[in-house]
mmCIF file of C-alpha atoms in Angstrom:
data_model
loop_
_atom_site.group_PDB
_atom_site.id
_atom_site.type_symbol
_atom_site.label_atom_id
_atom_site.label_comp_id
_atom_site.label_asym_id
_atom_site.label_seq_id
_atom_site.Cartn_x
_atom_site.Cartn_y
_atom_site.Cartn_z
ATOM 1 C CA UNK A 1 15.394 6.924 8.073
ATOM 2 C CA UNK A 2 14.714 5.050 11.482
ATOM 3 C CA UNK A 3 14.446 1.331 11.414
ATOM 4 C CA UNK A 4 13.295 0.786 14.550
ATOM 5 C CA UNK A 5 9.888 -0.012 15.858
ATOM 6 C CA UNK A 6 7.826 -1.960 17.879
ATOM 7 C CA UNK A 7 5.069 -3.094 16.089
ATOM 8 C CA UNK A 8 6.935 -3.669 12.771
ATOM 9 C CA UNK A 9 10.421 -4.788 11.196
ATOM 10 C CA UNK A 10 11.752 -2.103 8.702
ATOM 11 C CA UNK A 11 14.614 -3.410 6.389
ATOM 12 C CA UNK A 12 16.076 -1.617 3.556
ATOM 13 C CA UNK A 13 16.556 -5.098 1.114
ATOM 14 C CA UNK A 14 17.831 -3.395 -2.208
ATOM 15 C CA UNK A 15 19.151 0.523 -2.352
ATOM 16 C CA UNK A 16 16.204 1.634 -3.452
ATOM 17 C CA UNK A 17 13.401 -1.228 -1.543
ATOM 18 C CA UNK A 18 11.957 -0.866 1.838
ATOM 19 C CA UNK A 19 10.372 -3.790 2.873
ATOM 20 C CA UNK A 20 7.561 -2.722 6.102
ATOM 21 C CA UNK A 21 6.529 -5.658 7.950
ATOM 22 C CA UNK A 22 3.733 -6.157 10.231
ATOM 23 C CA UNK A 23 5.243 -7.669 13.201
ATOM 24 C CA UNK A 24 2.824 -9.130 15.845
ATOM 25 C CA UNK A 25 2.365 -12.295 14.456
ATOM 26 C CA UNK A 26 1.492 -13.645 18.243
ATOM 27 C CA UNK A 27 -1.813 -11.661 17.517
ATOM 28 C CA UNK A 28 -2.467 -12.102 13.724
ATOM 29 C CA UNK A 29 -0.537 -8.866 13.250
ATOM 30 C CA UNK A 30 -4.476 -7.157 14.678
ATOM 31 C CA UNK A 31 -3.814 -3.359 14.490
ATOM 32 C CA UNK A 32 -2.948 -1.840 17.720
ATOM 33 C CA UNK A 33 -2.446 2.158 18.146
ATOM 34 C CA UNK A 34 1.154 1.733 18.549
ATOM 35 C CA UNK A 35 1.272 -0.138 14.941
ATOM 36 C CA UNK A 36 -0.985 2.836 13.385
ATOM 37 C CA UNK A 37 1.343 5.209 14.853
ATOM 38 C CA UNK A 38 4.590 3.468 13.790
ATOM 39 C CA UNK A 39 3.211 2.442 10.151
ATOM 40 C CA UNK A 40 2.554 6.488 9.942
ATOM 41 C CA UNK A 41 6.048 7.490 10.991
ATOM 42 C CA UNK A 42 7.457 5.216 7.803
ATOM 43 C CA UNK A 43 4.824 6.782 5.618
ATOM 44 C CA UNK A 44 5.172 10.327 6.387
ATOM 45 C CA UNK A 45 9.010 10.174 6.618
ATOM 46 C CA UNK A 46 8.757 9.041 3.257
ATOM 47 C CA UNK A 47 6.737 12.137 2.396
ATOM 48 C CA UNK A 48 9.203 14.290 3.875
ATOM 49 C CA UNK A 49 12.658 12.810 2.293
ATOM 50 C CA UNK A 50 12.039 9.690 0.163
ATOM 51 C CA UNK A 51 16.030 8.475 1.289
ATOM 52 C CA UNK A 52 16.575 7.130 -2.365
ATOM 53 C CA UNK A 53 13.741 4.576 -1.804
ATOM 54 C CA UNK A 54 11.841 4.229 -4.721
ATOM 55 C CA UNK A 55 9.182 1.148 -3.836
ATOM 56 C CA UNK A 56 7.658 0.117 -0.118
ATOM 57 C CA UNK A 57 6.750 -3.738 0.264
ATOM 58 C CA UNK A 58 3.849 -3.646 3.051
ATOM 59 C CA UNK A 59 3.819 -7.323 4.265
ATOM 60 C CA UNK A 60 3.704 -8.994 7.583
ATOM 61 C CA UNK A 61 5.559 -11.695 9.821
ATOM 62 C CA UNK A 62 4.326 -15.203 9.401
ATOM 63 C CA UNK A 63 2.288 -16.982 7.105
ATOM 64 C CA UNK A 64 -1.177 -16.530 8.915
ATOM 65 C CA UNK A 65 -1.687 -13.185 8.514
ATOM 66 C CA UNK A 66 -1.563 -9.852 7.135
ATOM 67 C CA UNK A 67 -3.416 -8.394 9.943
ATOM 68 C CA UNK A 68 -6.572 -9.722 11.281
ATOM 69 C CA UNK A 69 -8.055 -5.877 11.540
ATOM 70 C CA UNK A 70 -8.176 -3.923 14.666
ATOM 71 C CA UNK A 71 -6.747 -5.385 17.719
ATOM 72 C CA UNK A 72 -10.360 -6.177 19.988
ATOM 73 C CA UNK A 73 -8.575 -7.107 23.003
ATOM 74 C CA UNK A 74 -7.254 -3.212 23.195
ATOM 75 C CA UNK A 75 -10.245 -2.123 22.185
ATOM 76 C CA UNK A 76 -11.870 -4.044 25.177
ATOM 77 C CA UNK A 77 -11.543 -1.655 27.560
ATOM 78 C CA UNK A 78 -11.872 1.787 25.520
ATOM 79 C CA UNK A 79 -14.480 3.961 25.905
ATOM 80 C CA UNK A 80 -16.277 5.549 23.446
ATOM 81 C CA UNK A 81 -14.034 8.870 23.664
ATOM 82 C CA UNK A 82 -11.017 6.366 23.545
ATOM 83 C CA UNK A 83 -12.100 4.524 20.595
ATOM 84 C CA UNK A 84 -12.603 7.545 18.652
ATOM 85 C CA UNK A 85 -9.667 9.128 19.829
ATOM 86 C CA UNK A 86 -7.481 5.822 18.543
ATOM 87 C CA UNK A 87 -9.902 5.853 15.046
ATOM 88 C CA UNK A 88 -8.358 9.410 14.201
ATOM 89 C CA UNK A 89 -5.050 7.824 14.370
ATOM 90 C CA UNK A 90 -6.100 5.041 12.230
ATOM 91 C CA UNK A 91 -7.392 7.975 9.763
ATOM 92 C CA UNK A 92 -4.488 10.032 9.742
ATOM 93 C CA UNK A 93 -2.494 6.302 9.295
ATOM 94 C CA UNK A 94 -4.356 6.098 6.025
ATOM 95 C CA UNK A 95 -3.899 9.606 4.889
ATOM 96 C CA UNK A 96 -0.066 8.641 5.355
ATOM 97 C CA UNK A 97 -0.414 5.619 3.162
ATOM 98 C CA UNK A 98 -2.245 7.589 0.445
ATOM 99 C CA UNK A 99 -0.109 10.048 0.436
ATOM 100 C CA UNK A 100 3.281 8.193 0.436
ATOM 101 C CA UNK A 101 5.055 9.364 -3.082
ATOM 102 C CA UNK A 102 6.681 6.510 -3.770
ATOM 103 C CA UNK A 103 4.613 2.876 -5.134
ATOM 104 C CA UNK A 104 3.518 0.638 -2.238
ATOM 105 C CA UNK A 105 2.585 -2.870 -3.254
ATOM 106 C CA UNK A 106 0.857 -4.751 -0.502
ATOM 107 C CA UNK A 107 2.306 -8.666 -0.481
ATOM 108 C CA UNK A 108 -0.341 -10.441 0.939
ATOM 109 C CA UNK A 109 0.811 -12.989 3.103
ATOM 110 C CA UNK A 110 -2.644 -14.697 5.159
ATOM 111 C CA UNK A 111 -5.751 -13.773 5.888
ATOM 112 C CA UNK A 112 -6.688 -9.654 5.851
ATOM 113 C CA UNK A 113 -9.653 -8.801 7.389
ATOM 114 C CA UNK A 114 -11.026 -5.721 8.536
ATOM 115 C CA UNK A 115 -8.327 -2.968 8.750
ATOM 116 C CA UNK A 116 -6.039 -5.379 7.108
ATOM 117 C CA UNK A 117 -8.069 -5.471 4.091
ATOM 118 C CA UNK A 118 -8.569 -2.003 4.056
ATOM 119 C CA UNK A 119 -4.975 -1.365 4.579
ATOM 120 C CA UNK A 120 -3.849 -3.745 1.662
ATOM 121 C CA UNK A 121 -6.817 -1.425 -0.408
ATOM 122 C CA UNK A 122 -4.835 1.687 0.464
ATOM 123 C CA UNK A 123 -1.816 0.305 -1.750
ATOM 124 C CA UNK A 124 -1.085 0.969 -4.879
ATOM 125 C CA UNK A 125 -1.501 -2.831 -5.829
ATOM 126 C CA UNK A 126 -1.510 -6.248 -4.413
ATOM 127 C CA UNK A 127 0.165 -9.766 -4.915
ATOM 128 C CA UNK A 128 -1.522 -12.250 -2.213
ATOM 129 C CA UNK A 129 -0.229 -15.979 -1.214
ATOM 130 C CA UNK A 130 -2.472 -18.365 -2.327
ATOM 131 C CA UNK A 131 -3.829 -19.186 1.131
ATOM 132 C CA UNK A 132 -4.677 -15.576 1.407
ATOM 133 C CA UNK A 133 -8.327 -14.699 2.387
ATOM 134 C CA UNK A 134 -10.001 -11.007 2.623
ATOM 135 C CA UNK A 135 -12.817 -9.830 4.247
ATOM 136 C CA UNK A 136 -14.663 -6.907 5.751
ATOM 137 C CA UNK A 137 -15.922 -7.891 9.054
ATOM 138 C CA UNK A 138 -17.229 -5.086 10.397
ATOM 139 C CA UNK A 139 -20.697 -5.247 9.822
ATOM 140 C CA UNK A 140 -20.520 -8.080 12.248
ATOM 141 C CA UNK A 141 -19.161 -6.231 14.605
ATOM 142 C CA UNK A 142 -21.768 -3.331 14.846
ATOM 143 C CA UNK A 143 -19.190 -1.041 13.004
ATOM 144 C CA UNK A 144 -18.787 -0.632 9.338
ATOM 145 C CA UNK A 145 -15.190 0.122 7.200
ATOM 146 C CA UNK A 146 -13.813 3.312 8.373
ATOM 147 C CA UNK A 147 -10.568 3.745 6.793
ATOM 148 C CA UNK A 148 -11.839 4.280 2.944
ATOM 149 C CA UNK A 149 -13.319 0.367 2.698
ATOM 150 C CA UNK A 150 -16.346 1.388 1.119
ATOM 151 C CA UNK A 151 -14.617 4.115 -1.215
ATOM 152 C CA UNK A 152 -11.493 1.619 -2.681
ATOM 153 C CA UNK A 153 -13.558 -2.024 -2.856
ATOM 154 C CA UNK A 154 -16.216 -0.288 -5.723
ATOM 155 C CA UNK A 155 -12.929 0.851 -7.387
ATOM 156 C CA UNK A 156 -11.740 -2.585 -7.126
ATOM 157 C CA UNK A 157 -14.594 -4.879 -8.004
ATOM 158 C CA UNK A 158 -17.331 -3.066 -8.400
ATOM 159 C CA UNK A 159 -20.178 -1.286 -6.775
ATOM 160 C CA UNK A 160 -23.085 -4.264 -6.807
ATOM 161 C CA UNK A 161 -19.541 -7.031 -5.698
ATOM 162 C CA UNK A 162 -18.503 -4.394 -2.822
ATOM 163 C CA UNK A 163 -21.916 -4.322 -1.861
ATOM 164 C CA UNK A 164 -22.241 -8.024 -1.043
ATOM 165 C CA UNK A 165 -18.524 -8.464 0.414
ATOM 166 C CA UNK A 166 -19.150 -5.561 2.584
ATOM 167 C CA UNK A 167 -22.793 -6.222 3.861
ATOM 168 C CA UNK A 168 -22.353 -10.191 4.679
ATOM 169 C CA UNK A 169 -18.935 -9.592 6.296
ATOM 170 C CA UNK A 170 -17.752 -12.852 4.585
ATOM 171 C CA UNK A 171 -14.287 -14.037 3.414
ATOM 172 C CA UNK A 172 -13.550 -14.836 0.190
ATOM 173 C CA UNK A 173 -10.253 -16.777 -1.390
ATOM 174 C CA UNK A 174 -7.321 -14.876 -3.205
ATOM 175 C CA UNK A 175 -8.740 -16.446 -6.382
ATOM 176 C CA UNK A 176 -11.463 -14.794 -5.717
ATOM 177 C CA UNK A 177 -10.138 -11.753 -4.926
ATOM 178 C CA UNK A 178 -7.733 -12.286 -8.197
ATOM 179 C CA UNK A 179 -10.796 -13.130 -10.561
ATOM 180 C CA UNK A 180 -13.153 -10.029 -9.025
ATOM 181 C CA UNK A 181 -9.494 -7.499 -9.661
ATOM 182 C CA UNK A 182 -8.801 -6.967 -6.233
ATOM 183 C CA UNK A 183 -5.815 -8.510 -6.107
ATOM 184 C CA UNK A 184 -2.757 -8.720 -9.308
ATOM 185 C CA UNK A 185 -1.454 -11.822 -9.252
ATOM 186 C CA UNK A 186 -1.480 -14.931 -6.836
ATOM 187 C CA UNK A 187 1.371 -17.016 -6.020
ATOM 188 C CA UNK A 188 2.274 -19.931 -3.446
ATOM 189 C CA UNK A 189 3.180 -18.794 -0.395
ATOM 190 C CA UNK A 190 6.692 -19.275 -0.483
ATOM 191 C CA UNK A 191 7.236 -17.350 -3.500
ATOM 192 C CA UNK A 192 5.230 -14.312 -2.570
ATOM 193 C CA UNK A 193 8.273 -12.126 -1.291
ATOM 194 C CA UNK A 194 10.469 -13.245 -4.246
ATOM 195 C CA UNK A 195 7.762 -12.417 -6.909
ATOM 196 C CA UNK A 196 6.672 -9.138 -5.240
ATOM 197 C CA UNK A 197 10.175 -8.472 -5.168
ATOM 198 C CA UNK A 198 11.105 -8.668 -9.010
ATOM 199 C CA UNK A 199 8.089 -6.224 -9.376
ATOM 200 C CA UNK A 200 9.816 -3.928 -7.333
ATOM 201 C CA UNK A 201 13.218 -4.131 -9.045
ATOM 202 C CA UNK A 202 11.160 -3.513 -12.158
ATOM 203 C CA UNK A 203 9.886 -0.214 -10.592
ATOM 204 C CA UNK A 204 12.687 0.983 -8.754
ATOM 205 C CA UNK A 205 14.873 0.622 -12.506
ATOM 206 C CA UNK A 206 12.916 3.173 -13.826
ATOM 207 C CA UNK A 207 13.475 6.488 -13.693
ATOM 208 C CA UNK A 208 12.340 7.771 -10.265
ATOM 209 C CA UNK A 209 10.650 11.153 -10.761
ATOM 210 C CA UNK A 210 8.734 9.477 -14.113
ATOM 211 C CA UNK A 211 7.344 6.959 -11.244
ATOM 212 C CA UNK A 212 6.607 9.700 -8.438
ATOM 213 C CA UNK A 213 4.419 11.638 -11.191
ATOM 214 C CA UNK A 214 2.368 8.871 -12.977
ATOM 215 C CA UNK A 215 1.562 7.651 -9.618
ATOM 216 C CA UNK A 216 0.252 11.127 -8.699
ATOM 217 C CA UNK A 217 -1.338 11.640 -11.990
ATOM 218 C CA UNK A 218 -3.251 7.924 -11.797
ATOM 219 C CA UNK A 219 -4.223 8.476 -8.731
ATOM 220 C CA UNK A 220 -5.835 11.528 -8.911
ATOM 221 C CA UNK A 221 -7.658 10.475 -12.281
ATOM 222 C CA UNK A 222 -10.305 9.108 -10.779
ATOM 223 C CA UNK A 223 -11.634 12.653 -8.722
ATOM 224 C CA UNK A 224 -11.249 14.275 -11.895
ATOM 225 C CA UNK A 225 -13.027 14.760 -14.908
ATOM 226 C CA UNK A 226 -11.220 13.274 -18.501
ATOM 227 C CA UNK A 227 -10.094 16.822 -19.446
ATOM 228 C CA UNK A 228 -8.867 18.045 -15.845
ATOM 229 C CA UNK A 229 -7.399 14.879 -15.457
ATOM 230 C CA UNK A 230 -5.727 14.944 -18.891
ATOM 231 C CA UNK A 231 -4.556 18.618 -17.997
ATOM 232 C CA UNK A 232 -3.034 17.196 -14.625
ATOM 233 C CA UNK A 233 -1.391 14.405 -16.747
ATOM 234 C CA UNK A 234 0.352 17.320 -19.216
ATOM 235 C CA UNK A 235 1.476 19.200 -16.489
ATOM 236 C CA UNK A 236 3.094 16.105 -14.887
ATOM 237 C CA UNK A 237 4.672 15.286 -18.074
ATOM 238 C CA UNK A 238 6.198 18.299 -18.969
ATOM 239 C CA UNK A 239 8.034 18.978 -15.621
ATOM 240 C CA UNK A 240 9.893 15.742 -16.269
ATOM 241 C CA UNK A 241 11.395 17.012 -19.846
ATOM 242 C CA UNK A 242 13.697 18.818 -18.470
ATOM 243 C CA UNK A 243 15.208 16.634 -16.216
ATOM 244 C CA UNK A 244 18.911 14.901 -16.119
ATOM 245 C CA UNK A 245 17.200 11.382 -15.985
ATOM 246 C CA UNK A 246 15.091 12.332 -19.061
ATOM 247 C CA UNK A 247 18.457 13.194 -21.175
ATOM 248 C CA UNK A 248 20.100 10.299 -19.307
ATOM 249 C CA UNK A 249 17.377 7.886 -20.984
ATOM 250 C CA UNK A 250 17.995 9.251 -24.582
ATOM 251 C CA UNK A 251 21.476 8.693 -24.349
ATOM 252 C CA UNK A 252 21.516 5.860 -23.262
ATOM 253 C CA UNK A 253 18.867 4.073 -26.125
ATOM 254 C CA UNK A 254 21.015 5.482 -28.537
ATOM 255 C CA UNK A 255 24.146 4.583 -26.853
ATOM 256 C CA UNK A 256 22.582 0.676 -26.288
ATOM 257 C CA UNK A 257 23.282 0.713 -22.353
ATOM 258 C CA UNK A 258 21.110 0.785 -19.933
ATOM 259 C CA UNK A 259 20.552 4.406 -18.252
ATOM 260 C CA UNK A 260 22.058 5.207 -14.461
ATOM 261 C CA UNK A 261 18.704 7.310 -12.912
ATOM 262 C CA UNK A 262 19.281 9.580 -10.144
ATOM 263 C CA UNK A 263 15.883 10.884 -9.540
ATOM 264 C CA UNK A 264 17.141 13.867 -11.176
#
């Protein structure tokens, strides 16, 4: 898997943790074509061949900001064939992200606004520093969310919540975003990589292909009705029975070790 790129820092921090970091922090880490396109190159690699990596970290350099939404100075100059042009990257960006097999928890380092908020949505969950604030803007700047804002905040807090976040363009606090279920858990900022971290390490010591699945199968729950959805679910389940990591765990409760997955 390539590491490098020029809008973010890509390090591989356990064998099975990828940590993808924002990395304009001169610029509030403000989402610039070249980031879309480099963010979607991680994702869609990971489509391809997961490389043994089991859980993403999405973060960003600095404690100011996630990413401040889309970069306005770039924007400056586009026209309106350029804009749209740069918005079907953006889409396609968060196509990758939704699509990426393997969990993706968003640690939310400062302020996500905008794209950044929307970006954060797109994960499968979020821890946020306590400093953290959230907000869609983009009523306020003659836009609305375009990359699934108004489909994932309902989801998160609610239709008649999403309604007044989205139409005042405010910010709120990561308490608030904690109390309203937007956010998991809140921590100081100096312990948010350590604490998202553990999470991980949780994740990535189970077995693999049981994590690929119930992600799939949660995920599509909610375009499905209860008994599609539950059929989805069975289906899910019973291709795992007969794999090695699914023997692996038996024998290894009854043997009072802990099991050795392979994502096999």
């Amino acid at each position: 898997m390539r590491m490098d790129y020029e809008t973010l820092h890509v390090e591989r921090v356990d064998e099975h943790i990828l940590v993808v970091m924002f990395d304009r922090p001169e610029v509030r880490n403000a989402r610039n074509t070249q980031m879309a396109l480099d963010q979607m190159e991680v994702m869609r690699a990971l489509y391809v061949d997961t490389d043994g990596i089991r859980v993403v970290i999405l973060t960003a350099r600095g404690d100011k900001a996630f990413s401040a939404g889309g970069d306005l100075k770039e924007r400056k100059t586009m026209s309106e064939e350029d804009w749209k042009r740069q918005h079907a990257i953006f889409e396609q960006n968060v196509m990758a992200l939704r699509d990426c097999p393997v969990p993706v928890i968003a640690a939310v380092n400062g302020v996500a606004y905008a794209g950044g908020l929307e970006t954060a949505l797109n994960c499968d969950f979020i821890y946020a520093a306590d400093h953290a604030k959230f907000a869609l803007t983009e009523v306020k700047l003659g836009i609305m969310p375009g990359c699934t804002g108004t489909q994932n905040l309902p989801l998160a807090v609610g239709e008649r919540r999403a309604k007044e976040i989205i139409l005042t363009g405010e910010p709120f606090t990561s308490q608030q975003a904690l109390d309203w279920g937007l956010v998991n858990k809140v921590v100081p900022y100096a312990e948010l990589m350590e604490e998202t971290l553990v999470t991980a390490r949780k994740i990535a010591a189970n077995a693999p292909l049981s994590i690929l699945r119930a992600k799939r199968a949660i995920s599509a729950a909610k375009n499905l009705d209860p008994h599609t959805g539950f059929q989805f679910e069975l289906e899910a389940y019973n291709r795992l029975i007969g794999t090695d990591d699914r023997v692996e765990a038996i024998n290894a409760f009854n043997e009072k070790r802990k099991p050795n997955f392979k994502g096999e």
